[in-house]
């Protein structure tokens, strides 16, 4: 209550900065605040003033980077006071901030991907969320063996995007989700997502493309996991034909598919 009274006693421009800055759930550099408040002439001094008034917190533990965030006691409440369009603009600015952080970071920081995706979903920029999850976050979680978190978050994203655009980004996302299901032993769900990825990749790239071969190969593996070696062989053969056409006879992808074919034939006792 005291903090709210302090906030409401400040100028409207200062309160605008606070409401907009509340879009960030995590501490951000001043660049993050600039992206949403650049047209406010005194935004820099307002940030310092907010820290003095305990309306913002300042983390200067790093000698290089100083970060700021609206105190959690106020953040959600004051952000909601903005109109829908204003909130959307703030989320869009936050997307730009996290895209910049991820592109400039020397190492991948998954928490930044989580934040980027959340802001993209809130801003209804579904393509951004799908692309970030499929290209970086889901592969990272899969490689880290964080399967439960990967599946939960992947399905959550799909639930927030009722009609995703059918493009290569969605195909990559669905393929990754299928791969994670395959790694957890749920071949049925893996097939479901691989099949969706295959359908989109064929539509985007045509029948003879490396992404199509990749989908076919993984479909073969999933069917083999279900004990359907004959069906697996059909998918492997299709993948092999494309890989030979794209890469030539002597290529690691061709060798991998041949190895998969050999395993399937062995399962049939041949």
Coordinates of C-alpha atoms in Angstrom, one line a residue:
X1 CA 0.0 0.0 0.0
X2 CA 2.8 2.4 0.9
X3 CA 4.6 1.7 -2.4
X4 CA 1.4 2.2 -4.3
X5 CA 0.9 5.6 -2.7
X6 CA 4.5 6.6 -3.5
X7 CA 4.0 5.6 -7.1
X8 CA 0.7 7.5 -7.5
X9 CA 2.3 10.6 -6.0
X10 CA 4.7 10.7 -9.0
X11 CA 4.2 12.3 -12.4
X12 CA 2.1 10.6 -15.0
X13 CA 5.2 10.1 -17.2
X14 CA 7.0 8.4 -14.4
X15 CA 4.0 6.1 -13.8
X16 CA 3.9 5.3 -17.5
X17 CA 7.5 4.1 -17.3
X18 CA 6.8 2.0 -14.3
X19 CA 3.7 0.4 -15.9
X20 CA 5.6 -0.4 -19.1
X21 CA 8.7 -1.7 -17.3
X22 CA 6.4 -4.1 -15.4
X23 CA 6.2 -6.2 -18.6
X24 CA 9.5 -7.8 -17.6
X25 CA 9.3 -10.7 -15.2
X26 CA 13.1 -10.9 -14.8
X27 CA 15.8 -8.3 -14.3
X28 CA 16.8 -6.5 -17.5
X29 CA 19.5 -4.2 -18.7
X30 CA 18.6 -0.5 -19.2
X31 CA 18.4 -1.4 -22.9
X32 CA 15.2 -3.3 -22.1
X33 CA 13.6 -0.3 -20.5
X34 CA 14.8 1.9 -23.3
X35 CA 13.0 -0.2 -25.9
X36 CA 9.6 0.4 -24.2
X37 CA 10.2 4.0 -22.9
X38 CA 12.5 5.6 -25.5
X39 CA 10.0 8.4 -26.3
X40 CA 9.8 9.5 -22.7
X41 CA 12.4 12.3 -22.5
X42 CA 13.5 11.6 -18.9
X43 CA 13.3 7.8 -18.8
X44 CA 16.9 7.3 -17.6
X45 CA 16.5 9.6 -14.7
X46 CA 13.1 8.0 -13.9
X47 CA 14.8 4.6 -13.6
X48 CA 17.3 6.0 -11.1
X49 CA 14.4 7.7 -9.2
X50 CA 12.4 4.5 -9.1
X51 CA 15.4 2.7 -7.5
X52 CA 15.7 5.5 -4.9
X53 CA 12.0 5.2 -4.1
X54 CA 12.2 1.3 -3.8
X55 CA 9.8 1.0 -6.7
X56 CA 12.4 -0.7 -8.8
X57 CA 15.2 -3.0 -7.7
X58 CA 18.8 -2.7 -9.0
X59 CA 21.2 -5.6 -9.3
X60 CA 24.7 -4.4 -9.6
X61 CA 26.4 -7.7 -8.6
X62 CA 28.1 -7.9 -11.9
X63 CA 30.8 -5.3 -12.6
X64 CA 29.8 -5.2 -16.3
X65 CA 26.0 -5.4 -16.3
X66 CA 23.6 -3.6 -14.1
X67 CA 20.0 -4.9 -14.2
X68 CA 16.7 -3.5 -13.1
X69 CA 13.2 -4.7 -12.5
X70 CA 9.9 -3.5 -11.0
X71 CA 9.5 -4.7 -7.5
X72 CA 7.3 -7.9 -7.4
X73 CA 5.0 -6.2 -4.9
X74 CA 3.8 -3.9 -7.7
X75 CA 4.6 -5.5 -11.0
X76 CA 1.6 -7.6 -12.0
X77 CA -1.0 -5.1 -10.7
X78 CA 0.4 -2.0 -12.4
X79 CA 1.0 -3.8 -15.7
X80 CA -2.6 -4.8 -15.8
X81 CA -3.7 -1.2 -15.5
X82 CA -2.7 -0.6 -19.1
X83 CA -5.0 -1.2 -22.1
X84 CA -4.7 -4.3 -24.2
X85 CA -2.9 -2.6 -27.1
X86 CA -0.4 -0.9 -24.8
X87 CA 0.3 -4.3 -23.1
X88 CA 0.8 -5.8 -26.5
X89 CA 3.3 -3.1 -27.5
X90 CA 5.2 -3.8 -24.3
X91 CA 5.4 -7.5 -25.0
X92 CA 6.6 -6.8 -28.6
X93 CA 9.4 -4.6 -27.2
X94 CA 10.3 -7.3 -24.7
X95 CA 10.5 -9.8 -27.7
X96 CA 13.0 -7.4 -29.3
X97 CA 15.0 -7.2 -26.1
X98 CA 15.3 -11.0 -25.6
X99 CA 16.0 -11.6 -29.3
X100 CA 18.9 -9.2 -28.9
X101 CA 20.2 -10.8 -25.7
X102 CA 20.1 -14.3 -27.3
X103 CA 21.8 -13.2 -30.4
X104 CA 24.6 -11.4 -28.5
X105 CA 25.2 -14.0 -25.8
X106 CA 28.4 -16.1 -26.0
X107 CA 26.5 -19.1 -24.7
X108 CA 22.9 -20.2 -25.0
X109 CA 20.7 -19.1 -22.0
X110 CA 17.5 -21.2 -22.0
X111 CA 15.8 -18.9 -19.5
X112 CA 15.9 -16.1 -22.1
X113 CA 14.2 -18.4 -24.6
X114 CA 11.5 -19.1 -22.1
X115 CA 10.9 -15.4 -21.6
X116 CA 11.0 -14.7 -25.3
X117 CA 8.4 -17.3 -26.0
X118 CA 6.1 -16.1 -23.2
X119 CA 6.2 -12.6 -24.5
X120 CA 5.6 -13.8 -28.0
X121 CA 2.5 -15.8 -26.9
X122 CA 1.2 -12.8 -25.0
X123 CA 1.7 -10.6 -28.0
X124 CA 0.0 -13.2 -30.3
X125 CA 3.2 -13.4 -32.3
X126 CA 2.9 -17.2 -32.5
X127 CA 5.4 -17.7 -35.3
X128 CA 8.1 -16.2 -33.1
X129 CA 7.2 -18.6 -30.2
X130 CA 7.1 -21.6 -32.5
X131 CA 10.4 -20.8 -34.1
X132 CA 12.3 -20.1 -30.9
X133 CA 11.0 -23.3 -29.3
X134 CA 11.7 -25.5 -32.3
X135 CA 15.1 -24.1 -33.2
X136 CA 16.6 -23.7 -29.7
X137 CA 14.6 -24.5 -26.6
X138 CA 13.2 -27.9 -27.4
X139 CA 16.5 -29.2 -28.8
X140 CA 18.3 -27.9 -25.7
X141 CA 15.9 -29.5 -23.3
X142 CA 16.1 -32.8 -25.3
X143 CA 19.8 -32.8 -25.2
X144 CA 19.7 -32.0 -21.5
X145 CA 17.4 -35.0 -21.0
X146 CA 14.8 -32.7 -19.5
X147 CA 12.1 -34.6 -21.3
X148 CA 9.2 -33.9 -18.9
X149 CA 9.8 -30.2 -19.0
X150 CA 10.2 -30.3 -22.8
X151 CA 7.0 -32.2 -23.4
X152 CA 5.0 -30.1 -20.9
X153 CA 6.2 -26.8 -22.4
X154 CA 5.9 -28.0 -26.0
X155 CA 2.3 -29.0 -25.5
X156 CA 1.6 -25.8 -23.7
X157 CA 2.8 -23.8 -26.6
X158 CA 0.6 -25.8 -29.0
X159 CA -2.4 -25.1 -26.7
X160 CA -1.7 -21.4 -27.0
X161 CA -1.5 -21.5 -30.8
X162 CA -4.8 -22.9 -32.0
X163 CA -4.2 -22.4 -35.7
X164 CA -0.4 -22.2 -36.3
X165 CA 0.9 -21.2 -39.7
X166 CA 2.0 -24.3 -41.6
X167 CA 5.6 -23.4 -42.5
X168 CA 9.1 -24.8 -42.0
X169 CA 9.2 -23.4 -38.5
X170 CA 6.1 -25.3 -37.4
X171 CA 7.5 -28.5 -39.1
X172 CA 10.7 -28.2 -37.1
X173 CA 8.8 -27.6 -33.9
X174 CA 6.6 -30.7 -34.5
X175 CA 9.6 -32.8 -35.5
X176 CA 11.4 -31.9 -32.2
X177 CA 8.3 -32.7 -30.2
X178 CA 8.0 -36.0 -31.9
X179 CA 11.7 -36.7 -31.2
X180 CA 11.2 -36.1 -27.5
X181 CA 8.2 -38.4 -27.4
X182 CA 10.3 -41.0 -29.2
X183 CA 13.1 -40.6 -26.6
X184 CA 10.7 -41.1 -23.8
X185 CA 9.4 -44.4 -25.3
X186 CA 6.0 -43.0 -26.6
X187 CA 6.4 -44.1 -30.2
X188 CA 2.7 -43.5 -30.9
X189 CA 2.8 -39.8 -30.0
X190 CA 6.1 -39.6 -31.9
X191 CA 4.5 -40.9 -35.1
X192 CA 1.7 -38.4 -34.7
X193 CA 4.0 -35.4 -34.7
X194 CA 6.5 -36.8 -37.2
X195 CA 3.6 -37.3 -39.6
X196 CA 2.4 -33.8 -39.2
X197 CA 6.0 -32.5 -39.7
X198 CA 6.3 -34.7 -42.8
X199 CA 3.0 -33.3 -44.3
X200 CA 4.1 -29.7 -43.8
X201 CA 7.7 -30.3 -45.1
X202 CA 6.3 -31.9 -48.3
X203 CA 4.1 -28.9 -48.8
X204 CA 6.9 -26.4 -48.1
X205 CA 9.8 -28.1 -49.8
X206 CA 8.3 -30.8 -52.1
X207 CA 8.8 -34.5 -52.0
X208 CA 12.6 -34.7 -52.5
X209 CA 14.2 -32.6 -49.7
X210 CA 16.5 -33.4 -46.8
X211 CA 13.9 -32.4 -44.3
X212 CA 11.4 -34.8 -45.8
X213 CA 14.1 -37.6 -45.6
X214 CA 14.7 -36.7 -42.0
X215 CA 11.0 -37.0 -41.2
X216 CA 10.7 -40.3 -43.0
X217 CA 13.8 -41.8 -41.3
X218 CA 12.4 -40.9 -37.8
X219 CA 9.0 -42.3 -38.8
X220 CA 10.7 -45.5 -39.6
X221 CA 12.5 -45.6 -36.3
X222 CA 9.2 -44.9 -34.4
X223 CA 7.4 -47.7 -36.3
X224 CA 10.3 -50.0 -35.6
X225 CA 10.0 -49.2 -31.9
X226 CA 6.4 -50.4 -32.1
X227 CA 7.5 -53.7 -33.6
X228 CA 6.4 -52.8 -37.1
X229 CA 9.6 -53.6 -38.9
X230 CA 8.0 -54.0 -42.3
X231 CA 6.4 -50.5 -42.1
X232 CA 9.7 -49.1 -40.8
X233 CA 11.5 -50.5 -43.9
X234 CA 9.1 -48.7 -46.2
X235 CA 9.9 -45.4 -44.6
X236 CA 13.6 -46.1 -44.5
X237 CA 13.6 -46.9 -48.2
X238 CA 11.9 -43.6 -49.0
X239 CA 14.4 -41.7 -46.9
X240 CA 17.3 -43.5 -48.5
X241 CA 16.1 -42.7 -52.0
X242 CA 16.0 -39.0 -51.2
X243 CA 19.3 -39.0 -49.3
X244 CA 21.1 -40.6 -52.2
X245 CA 19.6 -38.1 -54.6
X246 CA 20.5 -35.2 -52.5
X247 CA 23.9 -36.2 -51.1
X248 CA 25.2 -39.0 -53.3
X249 CA 26.0 -42.5 -52.4
X250 CA 28.9 -41.8 -50.0
X251 CA 27.5 -39.6 -47.3
X252 CA 26.9 -40.0 -43.5
X253 CA 23.1 -39.6 -43.9
X254 CA 23.0 -42.4 -46.4
X255 CA 25.1 -44.5 -44.1
X256 CA 22.8 -43.9 -41.2
X257 CA 19.7 -44.8 -43.2
X258 CA 21.4 -47.9 -44.5
X259 CA 22.2 -48.9 -40.9
X260 CA 18.6 -48.3 -39.9
X261 CA 17.4 -50.5 -42.8
X262 CA 19.8 -53.2 -41.8
X263 CA 18.5 -53.2 -38.2
X264 CA 14.9 -53.4 -39.5
X265 CA 15.7 -56.4 -41.8
X266 CA 17.5 -58.0 -38.9
X267 CA 14.4 -57.6 -36.7
X268 CA 12.5 -59.6 -39.4
X269 CA 15.2 -62.3 -39.3
X270 CA 16.6 -61.5 -42.7

